[in-house]
XYZ file of C-alpha atoms in Angstrom:
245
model
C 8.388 -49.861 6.818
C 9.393 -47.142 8.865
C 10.488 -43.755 7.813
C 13.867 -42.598 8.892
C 13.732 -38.920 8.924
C 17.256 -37.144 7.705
C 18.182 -35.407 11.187
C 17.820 -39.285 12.904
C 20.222 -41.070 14.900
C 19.857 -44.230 15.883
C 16.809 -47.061 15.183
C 13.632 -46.675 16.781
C 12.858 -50.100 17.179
C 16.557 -51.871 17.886
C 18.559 -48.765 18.812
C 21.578 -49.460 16.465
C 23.047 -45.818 14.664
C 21.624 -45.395 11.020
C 24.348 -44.802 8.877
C 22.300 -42.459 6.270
C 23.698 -42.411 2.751
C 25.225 -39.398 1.108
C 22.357 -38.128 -0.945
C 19.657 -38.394 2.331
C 22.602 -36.312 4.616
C 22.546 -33.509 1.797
C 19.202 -33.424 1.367
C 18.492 -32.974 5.668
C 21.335 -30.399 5.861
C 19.717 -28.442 3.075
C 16.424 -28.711 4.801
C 17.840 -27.997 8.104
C 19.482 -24.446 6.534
C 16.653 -23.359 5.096
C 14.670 -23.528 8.229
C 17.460 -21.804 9.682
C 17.452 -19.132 7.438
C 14.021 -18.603 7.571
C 13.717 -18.926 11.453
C 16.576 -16.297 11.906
C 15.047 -13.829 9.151
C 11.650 -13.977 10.724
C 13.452 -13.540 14.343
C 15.305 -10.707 12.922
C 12.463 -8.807 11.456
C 10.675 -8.969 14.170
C 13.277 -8.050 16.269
C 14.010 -5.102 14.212
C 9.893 -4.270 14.012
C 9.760 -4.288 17.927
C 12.678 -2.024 18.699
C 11.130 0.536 16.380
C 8.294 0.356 18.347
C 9.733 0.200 21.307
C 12.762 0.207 23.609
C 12.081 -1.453 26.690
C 14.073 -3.327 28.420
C 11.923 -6.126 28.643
C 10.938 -6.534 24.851
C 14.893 -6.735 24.679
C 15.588 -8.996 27.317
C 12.492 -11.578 25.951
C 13.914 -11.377 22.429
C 17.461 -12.081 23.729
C 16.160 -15.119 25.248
C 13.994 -16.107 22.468
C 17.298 -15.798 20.449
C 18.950 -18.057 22.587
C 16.545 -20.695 22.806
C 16.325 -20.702 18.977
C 19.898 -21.687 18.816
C 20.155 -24.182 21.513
C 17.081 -25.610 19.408
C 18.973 -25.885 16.290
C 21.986 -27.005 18.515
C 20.340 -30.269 19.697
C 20.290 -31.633 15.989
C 24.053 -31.726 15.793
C 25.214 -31.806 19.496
C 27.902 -34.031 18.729
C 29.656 -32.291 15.872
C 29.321 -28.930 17.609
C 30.456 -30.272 21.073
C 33.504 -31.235 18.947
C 34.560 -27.883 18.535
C 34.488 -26.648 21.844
C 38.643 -27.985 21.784
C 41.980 -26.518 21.801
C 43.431 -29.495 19.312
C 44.603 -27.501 16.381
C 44.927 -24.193 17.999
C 48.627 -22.797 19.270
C 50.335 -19.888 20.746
C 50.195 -17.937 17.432
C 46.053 -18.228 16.946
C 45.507 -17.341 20.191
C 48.053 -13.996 19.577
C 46.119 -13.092 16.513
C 42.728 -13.550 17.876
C 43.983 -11.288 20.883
C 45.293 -8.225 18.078
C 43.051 -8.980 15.660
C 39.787 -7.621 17.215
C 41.473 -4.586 18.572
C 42.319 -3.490 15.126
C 38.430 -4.178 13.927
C 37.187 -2.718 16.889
C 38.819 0.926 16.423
C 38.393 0.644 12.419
C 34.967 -0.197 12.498
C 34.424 1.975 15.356
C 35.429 5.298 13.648
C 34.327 4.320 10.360
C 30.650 3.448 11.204
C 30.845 6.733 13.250
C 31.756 8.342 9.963
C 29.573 6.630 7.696
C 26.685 7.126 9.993
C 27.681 10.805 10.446
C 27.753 11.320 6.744
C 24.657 9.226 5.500
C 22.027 10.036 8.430
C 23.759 12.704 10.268
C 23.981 11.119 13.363
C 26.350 8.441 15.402
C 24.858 5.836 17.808
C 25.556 5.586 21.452
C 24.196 2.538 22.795
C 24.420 3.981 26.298
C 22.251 6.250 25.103
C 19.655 3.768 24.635
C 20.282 2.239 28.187
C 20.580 5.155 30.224
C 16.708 5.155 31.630
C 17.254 1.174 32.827
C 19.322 0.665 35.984
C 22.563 -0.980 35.981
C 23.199 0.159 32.543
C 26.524 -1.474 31.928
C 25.564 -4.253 33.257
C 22.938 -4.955 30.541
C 24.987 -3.477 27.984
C 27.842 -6.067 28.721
C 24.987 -8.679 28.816
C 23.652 -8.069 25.342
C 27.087 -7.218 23.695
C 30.197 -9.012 24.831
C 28.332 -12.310 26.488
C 25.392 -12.800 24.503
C 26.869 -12.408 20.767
C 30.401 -14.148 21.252
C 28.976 -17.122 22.603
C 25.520 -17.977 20.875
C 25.999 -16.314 17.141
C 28.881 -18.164 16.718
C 27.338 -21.277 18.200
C 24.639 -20.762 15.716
C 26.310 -19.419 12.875
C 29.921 -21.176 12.805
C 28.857 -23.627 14.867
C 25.494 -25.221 13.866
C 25.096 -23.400 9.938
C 28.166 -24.180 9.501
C 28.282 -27.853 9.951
C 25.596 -28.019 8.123
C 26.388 -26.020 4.719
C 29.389 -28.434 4.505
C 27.510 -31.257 4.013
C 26.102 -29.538 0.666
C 28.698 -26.870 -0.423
C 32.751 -26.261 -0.231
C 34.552 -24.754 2.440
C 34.913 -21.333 0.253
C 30.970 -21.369 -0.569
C 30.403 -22.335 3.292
C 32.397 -19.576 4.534
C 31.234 -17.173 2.677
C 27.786 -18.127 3.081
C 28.003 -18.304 6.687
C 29.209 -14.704 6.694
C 26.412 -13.006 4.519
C 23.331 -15.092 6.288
C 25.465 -13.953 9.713
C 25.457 -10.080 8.017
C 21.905 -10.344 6.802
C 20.613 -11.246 9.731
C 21.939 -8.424 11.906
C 19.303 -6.138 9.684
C 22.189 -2.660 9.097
C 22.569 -1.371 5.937
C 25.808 0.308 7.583
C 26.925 -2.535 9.425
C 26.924 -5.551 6.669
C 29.875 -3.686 5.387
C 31.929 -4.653 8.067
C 30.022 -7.618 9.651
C 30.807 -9.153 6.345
C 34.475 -9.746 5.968
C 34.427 -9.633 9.772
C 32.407 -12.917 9.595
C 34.217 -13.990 6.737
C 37.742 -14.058 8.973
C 35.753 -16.035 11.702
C 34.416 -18.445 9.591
C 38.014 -19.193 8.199
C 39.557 -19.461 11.400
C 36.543 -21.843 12.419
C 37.545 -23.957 9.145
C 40.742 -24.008 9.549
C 41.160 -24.946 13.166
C 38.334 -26.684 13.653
C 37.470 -24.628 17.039
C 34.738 -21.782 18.153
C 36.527 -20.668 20.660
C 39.061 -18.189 18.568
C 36.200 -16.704 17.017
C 34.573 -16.367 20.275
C 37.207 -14.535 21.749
C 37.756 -12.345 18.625
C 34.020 -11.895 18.659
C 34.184 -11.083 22.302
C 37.264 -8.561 22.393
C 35.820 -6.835 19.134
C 32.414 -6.136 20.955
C 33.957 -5.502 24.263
C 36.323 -2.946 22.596
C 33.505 -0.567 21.023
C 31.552 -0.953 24.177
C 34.150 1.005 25.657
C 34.632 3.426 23.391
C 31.415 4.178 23.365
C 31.186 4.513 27.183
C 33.756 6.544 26.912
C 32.473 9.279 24.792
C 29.247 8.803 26.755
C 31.066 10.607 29.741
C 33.000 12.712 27.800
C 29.683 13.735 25.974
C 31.644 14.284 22.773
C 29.191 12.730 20.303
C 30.112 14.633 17.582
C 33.554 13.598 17.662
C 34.113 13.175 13.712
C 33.791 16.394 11.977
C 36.035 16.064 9.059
């Protein structure tokens, strides 16, 4: 007799879809997130390992790319679930006005108060032109790996893929809030899980609730597109100690 593995789809031998029973769906999801987890906190050590070491562009740009191929990985064990939520069927003119105020709200809060907190704890803020100004065409990758990369592959991964798959085994609160601590552990900032958090906590809601990525992705993307530019602005302005309280 054949083995049907948990992530299967249809019969090897006559090509009719396996209908799996409850327990052997559970037991593959669970399986499936902790290899996620794992994968990610591995990726994100490393990542964070590397940039200590270094800051060239091309460790950054490889470990982007790595990044993304890890989640289109993941992605093609639940294509058809997660091409489900690329839709507009549950979303109206009011989500789409709070996902376009929402962000700009986070953006300046957590903006000001990482600035702050950063200020206070380390003595220091963070300029991530800074870190770009010896490449070439430094917005360029700084729009790359901030507003396009993040909006549309973490929440592919994380409220797309993780999520599916945590509500096979857990409820929607558990999943949510799940979703939104693996999504903060993973970005490896004492400072910023305090915001990524509840921030990820709101996305995963709004990814419940109308079963769609694409208000998160344009939260995600306004959000990160918004402290881009306030941090190219006091680039120019070169005003980096702007919080002296």
């Amino acid at each position: 007799k054949e083995t049907v593995l948990a992530f299967d789809k249809f019969c090897g031998h006559c090509g009719k879809k396996i209908t799996q029973p409850k327990e052997e769906r559970e037991k593959g999801s669970l399986q499936l997130v902790i290899i996620f987890y794992l994968t990610f906190l591995v990726y994100s050590i490393v990542s964070f390992v590397l940039f200590s070491e270094s800051d060239s562009l091309g460790v950054e740009i490889a470990l982007e790319a790595v990044f993304i191929m890890l989640t289109l990985l993941f992605t093609f064990f639940d294509v058809k679930r997660i091409y489900a939520l690329y839709n507009f069927r549950l979303v109206n003119w009011k989500n789409v006005l709070f996902s376009l105020v929402f962000p700009v709200f986070t953006a300046f809060v957590v903006y000001y108060a990482v600035e702050w907190l950063n200020l206070g704890l380390f003595e220091q803020t963070d300029n991530v032109f800074v870190e770009y100004a010896p490449y070439a065409n430094t917005v360029f990758w700084v729009l790359i790996f901030y507003t396009v990369i993040p909006p549309i592959f973490e929440e592919l991964a994380f409220r797309g893929f993780l999520f599916n798959q945590l509500s096979e085994i857990a409820s929607p609160q558990v999943t949510i809030l799940a979703t939104a601590f693996i999504f903060a552990l993973v970005h490896f900032s004492l400072v910023s899980i305090l915001w990524i958090f509840p921030f990820g906590i709101m996305l995963g809601y709004l990814r419940y609730k109308y079963k769609t990525l694409w208000l998160g992705m344009i939260i995600h993307f306004i959000h990160n597109f918004l402290v881009i530019a306030l941090d190219y602005y006091y680039y120019h302005q070169d005003e980096f100690q702007f919080l002296e309280f």
